[in-house]
Structures are given as structure tokens and as C-alpha cells.
JSON list of C-alpha atoms in Angstrom, two decimals:
[
{"chain": "A", "resi": 1, "resn": "MET", "atom": "CA", "xyz": [112.04, -33.64, 32.27]},
{"chain": "A", "resi": 2, "resn": "THR", "atom": "CA", "xyz": [114.01, -35.58, 34.85]},
{"chain": "A", "resi": 3, "resn": "PRO", "atom": "CA", "xyz": [117.37, -37.27, 34.04]},
{"chain": "A", "resi": 4, "resn": "LYS", "atom": "CA", "xyz": [115.63, -40.65, 34.42]},
{"chain": "A", "resi": 5, "resn": "SER", "atom": "CA", "xyz": [112.95, -39.65, 31.89]},
{"chain": "A", "resi": 6, "resn": "ARG", "atom": "CA", "xyz": [115.54, -38.33, 29.45]},
{"chain": "A", "resi": 7, "resn": "ASN", "atom": "CA", "xyz": [117.51, -41.57, 29.75]},
{"chain": "A", "resi": 8, "resn": "TYR", "atom": "CA", "xyz": [114.42, -43.69, 29.08]},
{"chain": "A", "resi": 9, "resn": "LEU", "atom": "CA", "xyz": [113.41, -41.50, 26.11]},
{"chain": "A", "resi": 10, "resn": "SER", "atom": "CA", "xyz": [116.92, -41.81, 24.69]},
{"chain": "A", "resi": 11, "resn": "ARG", "atom": "CA", "xyz": [116.90, -45.59, 25.00]},
{"chain": "A", "resi": 12, "resn": "LEU", "atom": "CA", "xyz": [113.41, -45.78, 23.48]},
{"chain": "A", "resi": 13, "resn": "THR", "atom": "CA", "xyz": [114.42, -43.58, 20.54]},
{"chain": "A", "resi": 14, "resn": "MET", "atom": "CA", "xyz": [117.58, -45.59, 19.86]},
{"chain": "A", "resi": 15, "resn": "ALA", "atom": "CA", "xyz": [115.67, -48.87, 20.02]},
{"chain": "A", "resi": 16, "resn": "PHE", "atom": "CA", "xyz": [112.99, -47.57, 17.65]},
{"chain": "A", "resi": 17, "resn": "LEU", "atom": "CA", "xyz": [115.57, -46.28, 15.19]},
{"chain": "A", "resi": 18, "resn": "GLY", "atom": "CA", "xyz": [117.27, -49.66, 15.31]},
{"chain": "A", "resi": 19, "resn": "LEU", "atom": "CA", "xyz": [114.01, -51.32, 14.33]},
{"chain": "A", "resi": 20, "resn": "LEU", "atom": "CA", "xyz": [113.50, -48.90, 11.46]},
{"chain": "A", "resi": 21, "resn": "VAL", "atom": "CA", "xyz": [116.99, -49.57, 10.14]},
{"chain": "A", "resi": 22, "resn": "SER", "atom": "CA", "xyz": [116.32, -53.31, 10.21]},
{"chain": "A", "resi": 23, "resn": "GLY", "atom": "CA", "xyz": [113.12, -52.94, 8.19]},
{"chain": "A", "resi": 24, "resn": "CYS", "atom": "CA", "xyz": [110.72, -52.05, 10.99]},
{"chain": "A", "resi": 25, "resn": "GLY", "atom": "CA", "xyz": [111.76, -54.99, 13.03]},
{"chain": "A", "resi": 26, "resn": "GLY", "atom": "CA", "xyz": [111.40, -57.72, 10.39]},
{"chain": "A", "resi": 27, "resn": "ALA", "atom": "CA", "xyz": [110.40, -61.02, 11.98]},
{"chain": "A", "resi": 28, "resn": "GLY", "atom": "CA", "xyz": [111.17, -59.55, 15.40]},
{"chain": "A", "resi": 29, "resn": "ALA", "atom": "CA", "xyz": [108.39, -56.96, 15.47]},
{"chain": "A", "resi": 30, "resn": "LYS", "atom": "CA", "xyz": [104.67, -57.12, 14.80]},
{"chain": "A", "resi": 31, "resn": "ASP", "atom": "CA", "xyz": [104.22, -53.69, 16.36]},
{"chain": "A", "resi": 32, "resn": "PRO", "atom": "CA", "xyz": [107.44, -51.65, 15.96]},
{"chain": "A", "resi": 33, "resn": "VAL", "atom": "CA", "xyz": [106.43, -49.16, 18.65]},
{"chain": "A", "resi": 34, "resn": "GLN", "atom": "CA", "xyz": [105.82, -51.88, 21.24]},
{"chain": "A", "resi": 35, "resn": "ALA", "atom": "CA", "xyz": [108.96, -53.68, 20.13]},
{"chain": "A", "resi": 36, "resn": "ALA", "atom": "CA", "xyz": [110.96, -50.51, 20.74]},
{"chain": "A", "resi": 37, "resn": "LYS", "atom": "CA", "xyz": [109.44, -50.15, 24.21]},
{"chain": "A", "resi": 38, "resn": "ASN", "atom": "CA", "xyz": [110.32, -53.76, 25.04]},
{"chain": "A", "resi": 39, "resn": "GLU", "atom": "CA", "xyz": [113.89, -53.31, 23.86]},
{"chain": "A", "resi": 40, "resn": "ALA", "atom": "CA", "xyz": [114.25, -50.06, 25.81]},
{"chain": "A", "resi": 41, "resn": "ASN", "atom": "CA", "xyz": [112.73, -51.43, 29.02]},
{"chain": "A", "resi": 42, "resn": "ALA", "atom": "CA", "xyz": [114.32, -54.88, 29.08]},
{"chain": "A", "resi": 43, "resn": "PRO", "atom": "CA", "xyz": [117.08, -55.32, 26.48]},
{"chain": "A", "resi": 44, "resn": "GLN", "atom": "CA", "xyz": [118.53, -58.18, 28.54]},
{"chain": "A", "resi": 45, "resn": "LEU", "atom": "CA", "xyz": [115.41, -60.27, 27.79]},
{"chain": "A", "resi": 46, "resn": "THR", "atom": "CA", "xyz": [116.15, -60.45, 24.06]},
{"chain": "A", "resi": 47, "resn": "ASP", "atom": "CA", "xyz": [117.81, -63.82, 23.61]},
{"chain": "A", "resi": 48, "resn": "HIS", "atom": "CA", "xyz": [117.29, -67.60, 23.58]},
{"chain": "A", "resi": 49, "resn": "TRP", "atom": "CA", "xyz": [116.50, -69.07, 27.01]},
{"chain": "A", "resi": 50, "resn": "GLU", "atom": "CA", "xyz": [116.40, -72.73, 27.99]},
{"chain": "A", "resi": 51, "resn": "SER", "atom": "CA", "xyz": [115.12, -74.51, 31.10]},
{"chain": "A", "resi": 52, "resn": "ASN", "atom": "CA", "xyz": [116.68, -77.42, 32.91]},
{"chain": "A", "resi": 53, "resn": "CYS", "atom": "CA", "xyz": [115.40, -80.91, 32.18]},
{"chain": "A", "resi": 54, "resn": "ILE", "atom": "CA", "xyz": [112.11, -81.43, 34.01]},
{"chain": "A", "resi": 55, "resn": "LYS", "atom": "CA", "xyz": [109.43, -84.10, 34.31]},
{"chain": "A", "resi": 56, "resn": "SER", "atom": "CA", "xyz": [106.68, -83.93, 31.71]},
{"chain": "A", "resi": 57, "resn": "LYS", "atom": "CA", "xyz": [103.06, -84.28, 32.79]},
{"chain": "A", "resi": 58, "resn": "VAL", "atom": "CA", "xyz": [101.72, -84.56, 29.22]},
{"chain": "A", "resi": 59, "resn": "LEU", "atom": "CA", "xyz": [103.62, -87.30, 27.41]},
{"chain": "A", "resi": 60, "resn": "ASP", "atom": "CA", "xyz": [105.00, -89.05, 30.52]},
{"chain": "A", "resi": 61, "resn": "ALA", "atom": "CA", "xyz": [108.59, -88.28, 29.59]},
{"chain": "A", "resi": 62, "resn": "SER", "atom": "CA", "xyz": [111.08, -85.48, 30.20]},
{"chain": "A", "resi": 63, "resn": "LEU", "atom": "CA", "xyz": [110.64, -81.90, 29.07]},
{"chain": "A", "resi": 64, "resn": "ARG", "atom": "CA", "xyz": [112.69, -78.81, 28.34]},
{"chain": "A", "resi": 65, "resn": "ILE", "atom": "CA", "xyz": [111.11, -75.40, 27.72]},
{"chain": "A", "resi": 66, "resn": "ASN", "atom": "CA", "xyz": [112.78, -72.81, 25.50]},
{"chain": "A", "resi": 67, "resn": "TYR", "atom": "CA", "xyz": [111.93, -69.13, 25.03]},
{"chain": "A", "resi": 68, "resn": "ASP", "atom": "CA", "xyz": [113.02, -66.80, 22.26]},
{"chain": "A", "resi": 69, "resn": "PHE", "atom": "CA", "xyz": [112.31, -63.09, 22.72]},
{"chain": "A", "resi": 70, "resn": "GLY", "atom": "CA", "xyz": [112.89, -60.43, 20.07]},
{"chain": "A", "resi": 71, "resn": "GLY", "atom": "CA", "xyz": [111.16, -57.09, 19.52]},
{"chain": "A", "resi": 72, "resn": "ASP", "atom": "CA", "xyz": [107.58, -57.79, 20.56]},
{"chain": "A", "resi": 73, "resn": "ILE", "atom": "CA", "xyz": [107.50, -61.40, 19.33]},
{"chain": "A", "resi": 74, "resn": "PHE", "atom": "CA", "xyz": [108.15, -64.51, 21.38]},
{"chain": "A", "resi": 75, "resn": "LYS", "atom": "CA", "xyz": [108.33, -68.22, 20.76]},
{"chain": "A", "resi": 76, "resn": "GLU", "atom": "CA", "xyz": [107.86, -70.80, 23.50]},
{"chain": "A", "resi": 77, "resn": "THR", "atom": "CA", "xyz": [108.99, -74.27, 22.49]},
{"chain": "A", "resi": 78, "resn": "GLN", "atom": "CA", "xyz": [108.20, -77.23, 24.71]},
{"chain": "A", "resi": 79, "resn": "VAL", "atom": "CA", "xyz": [110.52, -80.08, 23.77]},
{"chain": "A", "resi": 80, "resn": "TYR", "atom": "CA", "xyz": [109.33, -83.51, 24.93]},
{"chain": "A", "resi": 81, "resn": "PHE", "atom": "CA", "xyz": [111.77, -86.41, 25.19]},
{"chain": "A", "resi": 82, "resn": "SER", "atom": "CA", "xyz": [111.13, -90.16, 25.21]},
{"chain": "A", "resi": 83, "resn": "GLU", "atom": "CA", "xyz": [113.88, -90.62, 27.82]},
{"chain": "A", "resi": 84, "resn": "GLU", "atom": "CA", "xyz": [114.16, -89.09, 31.29]},
{"chain": "A", "resi": 85, "resn": "ASP", "atom": "CA", "xyz": [117.40, -87.17, 30.73]},
{"chain": "A", "resi": 86, "resn": "CYS", "atom": "CA", "xyz": [116.40, -84.84, 27.85]},
{"chain": "A", "resi": 87, "resn": "ARG", "atom": "CA", "xyz": [118.89, -86.42, 25.46]},
{"chain": "A", "resi": 88, "resn": "LEU", "atom": "CA", "xyz": [118.95, -84.68, 22.09]},
{"chain": "A", "resi": 89, "resn": "ASP", "atom": "CA", "xyz": [118.69, -88.03, 20.30]},
{"chain": "A", "resi": 90, "resn": "ALA", "atom": "CA", "xyz": [115.45, -88.78, 22.17]},
{"chain": "A", "resi": 91, "resn": "VAL", "atom": "CA", "xyz": [113.26, -85.82, 21.13]},
{"chain": "A", "resi": 92, "resn": "ALA", "atom": "CA", "xyz": [109.75, -87.27, 20.85]},
{"chain": "A", "resi": 93, "resn": "ALA", "atom": "CA", "xyz": [107.67, -84.19, 20.06]},
{"chain": "A", "resi": 94, "resn": "THR", "atom": "CA", "xyz": [107.76, -80.41, 20.06]},
{"chain": "A", "resi": 95, "resn": "LEU", "atom": "CA", "xyz": [104.94, -78.02, 20.97]},
{"chain": "A", "resi": 96, "resn": "GLU", "atom": "CA", "xyz": [105.68, -74.54, 19.67]},
{"chain": "A", "resi": 97, "resn": "TYR", "atom": "CA", "xyz": [103.66, -71.55, 20.82]},
{"chain": "A", "resi": 98, "resn": "SER", "atom": "CA", "xyz": [104.17, -68.10, 19.35]},
{"chain": "A", "resi": 99, "resn": "GLY", "atom": "CA", "xyz": [102.69, -64.65, 19.75]},
{"chain": "A", "resi": 100, "resn": "THR", "atom": "CA", "xyz": [103.49, -61.19, 21.05]},
{"chain": "A", "resi": 101, "resn": "PHE", "atom": "CA", "xyz": [104.60, -59.88, 24.42]},
{"chain": "A", "resi": 102, "resn": "LYS", "atom": "CA", "xyz": [104.90, -56.68, 26.42]},
{"chain": "A", "resi": 103, "resn": "VAL", "atom": "CA", "xyz": [107.20, -55.84, 29.30]},
{"chain": "A", "resi": 104, "resn": "TYR", "atom": "CA", "xyz": [106.54, -53.35, 32.10]},
{"chain": "A", "resi": 105, "resn": "THR", "atom": "CA", "xyz": [109.44, -52.37, 34.30]},
{"chain": "A", "resi": 106, "resn": "ASN", "atom": "CA", "xyz": [107.75, -49.51, 36.19]},
{"chain": "A", "resi": 107, "resn": "SER", "atom": "CA", "xyz": [106.30, -51.97, 38.69]},
{"chain": "A", "resi": 108, "resn": "SER", "atom": "CA", "xyz": [107.84, -54.31, 41.21]},
{"chain": "A", "resi": 109, "resn": "PRO", "atom": "CA", "xyz": [108.31, -57.03, 40.22]},
{"chain": "A", "resi": 110, "resn": "ASN", "atom": "CA", "xyz": [108.69, -56.48, 36.48]},
{"chain": "A", "resi": 111, "resn": "GLN", "atom": "CA", "xyz": [105.65, -57.63, 34.51]},
{"chain": "A", "resi": 112, "resn": "LEU", "atom": "CA", "xyz": [105.66, -59.77, 31.38]},
{"chain": "A", "resi": 113, "resn": "ASP", "atom": "CA", "xyz": [102.41, -60.13, 29.41]},
{"chain": "A", "resi": 114, "resn": "PHE", "atom": "CA", "xyz": [102.07, -62.79, 26.72]},
{"chain": "A", "resi": 115, "resn": "ASP", "atom": "CA", "xyz": [99.50, -62.98, 23.95]},
{"chain": "A", "resi": 116, "resn": "TYR", "atom": "CA", "xyz": [99.57, -66.52, 22.53]},
{"chain": "A", "resi": 117, "resn": "THR", "atom": "CA", "xyz": [98.27, -66.67, 18.95]},
{"chain": "A", "resi": 118, "resn": "GLN", "atom": "CA", "xyz": [99.51, -69.93, 17.44]},
{"chain": "A", "resi": 119, "resn": "ALA", "atom": "CA", "xyz": [100.25, -73.51, 18.53]},
{"chain": "A", "resi": 120, "resn": "LEU", "atom": "CA", "xyz": [102.12, -76.08, 16.41]},
{"chain": "A", "resi": 121, "resn": "LEU", "atom": "CA", "xyz": [102.73, -79.69, 17.43]},
{"chain": "A", "resi": 122, "resn": "THR", "atom": "CA", "xyz": [105.16, -82.05, 15.72]},
{"chain": "A", "resi": 123, "resn": "ALA", "atom": "CA", "xyz": [106.03, -85.71, 16.31]},
{"chain": "A", "resi": 124, "resn": "LYS", "atom": "CA", "xyz": [109.82, -86.00, 16.13]},
{"chain": "A", "resi": 125, "resn": "ASN", "atom": "CA", "xyz": [110.51, -89.73, 16.55]},
{"chain": "A", "resi": 126, "resn": "GLU", "atom": "CA", "xyz": [108.64, -93.03, 16.47]},
{"chain": "A", "resi": 127, "resn": "ARG", "atom": "CA", "xyz": [107.93, -92.94, 20.20]},
{"chain": "A", "resi": 128, "resn": "GLY", "atom": "CA", "xyz": [106.32, -89.52, 19.90]},
{"chain": "A", "resi": 129, "resn": "ARG", "atom": "CA", "xyz": [104.41, -90.44, 16.77]},
{"chain": "A", "resi": 130, "resn": "SER", "atom": "CA", "xyz": [103.07, -93.60, 18.40]},
{"chain": "A", "resi": 131, "resn": "LEU", "atom": "CA", "xyz": [101.93, -91.79, 21.57]},
{"chain": "A", "resi": 132, "resn": "LEU", "atom": "CA", "xyz": [100.19, -89.03, 19.64]},
{"chain": "A", "resi": 133, "resn": "ASP", "atom": "CA", "xyz": [98.68, -91.49, 17.16]},
{"chain": "A", "resi": 134, "resn": "ASP", "atom": "CA", "xyz": [97.31, -93.84, 19.81]},
{"chain": "A", "resi": 135, "resn": "LEU", "atom": "CA", "xyz": [95.58, -90.92, 21.54]},
{"chain": "A", "resi": 136, "resn": "ASP", "atom": "CA", "xyz": [94.31, -89.23, 18.37]},
{"chain": "A", "resi": 137, "resn": "PHE", "atom": "CA", "xyz": [95.97, -86.31, 20.13]},
{"chain": "A", "resi": 138, "resn": "CYS", "atom": "CA", "xyz": [94.08, -83.04, 19.69]},
{"chain": "A", "resi": 139, "resn": "GLY", "atom": "CA", "xyz": [91.78, -84.70, 17.18]},
{"chain": "A", "resi": 140, "resn": "VAL", "atom": "CA", "xyz": [94.52, -85.58, 14.71]},
{"chain": "A", "resi": 141, "resn": "GLU", "atom": "CA", "xyz": [93.93, -89.21, 13.71]},
{"chain": "A", "resi": 142, "resn": "VAL", "atom": "CA", "xyz": [97.17, -89.82, 11.79]},
{"chain": "A", "resi": 143, "resn": "TRP", "atom": "CA", "xyz": [100.50, -88.47, 13.01]},
{"chain": "A", "resi": 144, "resn": "THR", "atom": "CA", "xyz": [103.59, -88.51, 10.79]},
{"chain": "A", "resi": 145, "resn": "ILE", "atom": "CA", "xyz": [107.13, -87.84, 11.98]},
{"chain": "A", "resi": 146, "resn": "ASN", "atom": "CA", "xyz": [108.25, -84.25, 11.30]},
{"chain": "A", "resi": 147, "resn": "GLU", "atom": "CA", "xyz": [104.86, -83.22, 9.91]},
{"chain": "A", "resi": 148, "resn": "VAL", "atom": "CA", "xyz": [103.79, -80.02, 11.66]},
{"chain": "A", "resi": 149, "resn": "GLN", "atom": "CA", "xyz": [100.20, -79.98, 12.88]},
{"chain": "A", "resi": 150, "resn": "ASN", "atom": "CA", "xyz": [98.56, -76.62, 13.48]},
{"chain": "A", "resi": 151, "resn": "ILE", "atom": "CA", "xyz": [96.44, -77.10, 16.62]},
{"chain": "A", "resi": 152, "resn": "THR", "atom": "CA", "xyz": [95.85, -73.41, 17.24]},
{"chain": "A", "resi": 153, "resn": "THR", "atom": "CA", "xyz": [92.07, -73.63, 17.33]},
{"chain": "A", "resi": 154, "resn": "ARG", "atom": "CA", "xyz": [91.72, -77.01, 19.07]},
{"chain": "A", "resi": 155, "resn": "GLU", "atom": "CA", "xyz": [89.72, -76.93, 22.30]},
{"chain": "A", "resi": 156, "resn": "ARG", "atom": "CA", "xyz": [91.22, -78.27, 25.52]},
{"chain": "A", "resi": 157, "resn": "SER", "atom": "CA", "xyz": [90.01, -81.79, 26.35]},
{"chain": "A", "resi": 158, "resn": "LEU", "atom": "CA", "xyz": [91.22, -85.11, 27.73]},
{"chain": "A", "resi": 159, "resn": "LYS", "atom": "CA", "xyz": [92.72, -85.83, 24.32]},
{"chain": "A", "resi": 160, "resn": "CYS", "atom": "CA", "xyz": [94.12, -82.34, 23.97]},
{"chain": "A", "resi": 161, "resn": "PRO", "atom": "CA", "xyz": [95.45, -81.36, 27.44]},
{"chain": "A", "resi": 162, "resn": "ILE", "atom": "CA", "xyz": [97.18, -78.17, 26.36]},
{"chain": "A", "resi": 163, "resn": "LYS", "atom": "CA", "xyz": [96.32, -74.51, 26.69]},
{"chain": "A", "resi": 164, "resn": "GLY", "atom": "CA", "xyz": [94.32, -73.47, 23.63]},
{"chain": "A", "resi": 165, "resn": "THR", "atom": "CA", "xyz": [95.05, -70.37, 21.59]},
{"chain": "A", "resi": 166, "resn": "PRO", "atom": "CA", "xyz": [94.49, -67.52, 21.44]},
{"chain": "A", "resi": 167, "resn": "HIS", "atom": "CA", "xyz": [95.00, -66.88, 25.14]},
{"chain": "A", "resi": 168, "resn": "ALA", "atom": "CA", "xyz": [96.69, -64.41, 27.43]},
{"chain": "A", "resi": 169, "resn": "ARG", "atom": "CA", "xyz": [99.25, -65.09, 30.13]},
{"chain": "A", "resi": 170, "resn": "LEU", "atom": "CA", "xyz": [100.17, -62.51, 32.75]},
{"chain": "A", "resi": 171, "resn": "ASP", "atom": "CA", "xyz": [103.51, -63.14, 34.41]},
{"chain": "A", "resi": 172, "resn": "ILE", "atom": "CA", "xyz": [106.46, -61.55, 36.18]},
{"chain": "A", "resi": 173, "resn": "PHE", "atom": "CA", "xyz": [110.16, -61.78, 35.40]},
{"chain": "A", "resi": 174, "resn": "ARG", "atom": "CA", "xyz": [113.65, -60.92, 36.52]},
{"chain": "A", "resi": 175, "resn": "VAL", "atom": "CA", "xyz": [117.05, -61.41, 34.92]},
{"chain": "A", "resi": 176, "resn": "ILE", "atom": "CA", "xyz": [119.81, -62.24, 37.37]},
{"chain": "A", "resi": 177, "resn": "GLY", "atom": "CA", "xyz": [123.35, -61.55, 36.24]},
{"chain": "A", "resi": 178, "resn": "ASP", "atom": "CA", "xyz": [123.94, -62.12, 32.55]},
{"chain": "A", "resi": 179, "resn": "ASN", "atom": "CA", "xyz": [122.32, -65.47, 31.96]},
{"chain": "A", "resi": 180, "resn": "ARG", "atom": "CA", "xyz": [119.57, -66.42, 34.43]},
{"chain": "A", "resi": 181, "resn": "LEU", "atom": "CA", "xyz": [115.88, -65.68, 33.82]},
{"chain": "A", "resi": 182, "resn": "GLU", "atom": "CA", "xyz": [113.17, -66.37, 36.39]},
{"chain": "A", "resi": 183, "resn": "MET", "atom": "CA", "xyz": [109.44, -66.07, 35.82]},
{"chain": "A", "resi": 184, "resn": "GLY", "atom": "CA", "xyz": [106.45, -66.47, 38.10]},
{"chain": "A", "resi": 185, "resn": "SER", "atom": "CA", "xyz": [105.57, -69.66, 39.90]},
{"chain": "A", "resi": 186, "resn": "GLY", "atom": "CA", "xyz": [102.59, -71.79, 38.88]},
{"chain": "A", "resi": 187, "resn": "TYR", "atom": "CA", "xyz": [102.77, -71.41, 35.09]},
{"chain": "A", "resi": 188, "resn": "ILE", "atom": "CA", "xyz": [103.09, -75.13, 34.38]},
{"chain": "A", "resi": 189, "resn": "GLU", "atom": "CA", "xyz": [100.00, -75.84, 36.49]},
{"chain": "A", "resi": 190, "resn": "LYS", "atom": "CA", "xyz": [97.89, -72.88, 35.40]},
{"chain": "A", "resi": 191, "resn": "ALA", "atom": "CA", "xyz": [98.70, -69.80, 33.37]},
{"chain": "A", "resi": 192, "resn": "ALA", "atom": "CA", "xyz": [97.27, -66.60, 34.85]},
{"chain": "A", "resi": 193, "resn": "ASP", "atom": "CA", "xyz": [95.02, -64.76, 32.43]},
{"chain": "A", "resi": 194, "resn": "GLN", "atom": "CA", "xyz": [93.47, -62.26, 34.86]},
{"chain": "A", "resi": 195, "resn": "PRO", "atom": "CA", "xyz": [95.30, -59.42, 36.67]},
{"chain": "A", "resi": 196, "resn": "ALA", "atom": "CA", "xyz": [94.33, -60.82, 40.08]},
{"chain": "A", "resi": 197, "resn": "GLU", "atom": "CA", "xyz": [95.92, -64.16, 39.15]},
{"chain": "A", "resi": 198, "resn": "ARG", "atom": "CA", "xyz": [99.31, -62.73, 38.15]},
{"chain": "A", "resi": 199, "resn": "PRO", "atom": "CA", "xyz": [102.05, -64.51, 40.14]},
{"chain": "A", "resi": 200, "resn": "SER", "atom": "CA", "xyz": [103.60, -62.62, 43.01]},
{"chain": "A", "resi": 201, "resn": "GLU", "atom": "CA", "xyz": [106.51, -64.99, 43.64]},
{"chain": "A", "resi": 202, "resn": "PHE", "atom": "CA", "xyz": [109.28, -66.21, 41.38]},
{"chain": "A", "resi": 203, "resn": "ALA", "atom": "CA", "xyz": [109.83, -69.84, 40.48]},
{"chain": "A", "resi": 204, "resn": "ALA", "atom": "CA", "xyz": [113.45, -69.77, 41.63]},
{"chain": "A", "resi": 205, "resn": "ASP", "atom": "CA", "xyz": [113.61, -73.56, 41.30]},
{"chain": "A", "resi": 206, "resn": "ALA", "atom": "CA", "xyz": [112.66, -73.41, 37.61]},
{"chain": "A", "resi": 207, "resn": "PRO", "atom": "CA", "xyz": [115.09, -70.94, 36.02]},
{"chain": "A", "resi": 208, "resn": "PHE", "atom": "CA", "xyz": [115.98, -70.42, 32.37]},
{"chain": "A", "resi": 209, "resn": "PHE", "atom": "CA", "xyz": [119.50, -69.91, 31.05]},
{"chain": "A", "resi": 210, "resn": "LYS", "atom": "CA", "xyz": [120.90, -68.24, 27.94]},
{"chain": "A", "resi": 211, "resn": "LYS", "atom": "CA", "xyz": [122.08, -70.71, 25.35]}
]
């Protein structure tokens, strides 16, 4: 066994033991073995990541995207604002995806595979409620502020212009320094769900930062 192999095996064993000590990963692991592999291969990914304020194409407002990675479970939260500057007092709606992920660091660039299994949408202020209500968004006729709507099984349509679940997303990633995460370009426009569609370039103009 090479020194590199021994080092990887050591990191994998320590990560797996850590998951066992914490109750097989708790909320951070659906598959403890995969969770241990993720932690061993890319421990720097485990954290809360937040994008800059960007223009929303769905609710005609501003948008910030957050990621939380832990074990083999991720959460992607799209926070929509009723103002253009992503002010915290102007959160109109949140779209929260969750599922599992796998990382592969034996390729260049590093690969990040998502398996989306749930989608939850919530109106957070009157502006968001009114927009969603007027559109009967995703087939929900009555929207109430802070009432979570499970839209996991809704089909994509003009009234539901979001990626349905379950679905796969094949991406790439790199962590620069201690607090900058970059993923593949093109995700906002179209998520790759086939190996041939996996991005080959990074979206350097759309980074995420640890918060």
C-alpha cells in the first residue's frame, strides 16, 4: 500500500469512527459509509455557504443561494427577496431543496453529485404571498405567510418553473483558500443530469462564501 493510500484509508477510518460516535451521523448522514467518504475526501466542503446577491429570474426580485453540506446530506436554500439588494427584512419566499450528495476527488476537476429528493416552498412576506397566490404557483391556490408547502412531486410548468424532484445534478467544485467555493457554470440555466452534460468550467463569477 502506498503512503497516499494509507493516508486516505486513515482519514476515511477516522471520519467513519467520528460518525459512529455521533450516532451514525445523525441528521448529517443517510448513508454513514458515503458520509465518511465525503468527509475524508473533502472535509473543507462541510459548512454553510452563501452566494452573493444576484438577480432572480423566477420572482422578478433578488436572490441569494445557500448550501449546507454535512456527511452525505445537503440543503440548498434559494432565498428570494422583494427588493433588489437582498435585504434581510425583504425576504419574500424561500425554496428549500434537500437530498444526498457524493464527492469524487480522484478526478480533475473534483466532482460533486447531487441527488435532490425534496422541495419545500414558503411565502415569507406579503409580497411573496401575493406573487405566489396570484400565480397559483405550483398548483397551490391559497398561499399563507410562513406556511411550508411541499412541492416535491409537482411537475415543471409555466406556473411551476422550478426543477422537479427527485432529480440528479452532476457538478464540479473547488474550494479556494478557507472560505471560497466555486461550482460549475450553467447550473442556474440548466442543471446537468447526464455525465456528458457535467460542467467543465467553473462559475468563477458566482462564488459561495462561508458564513
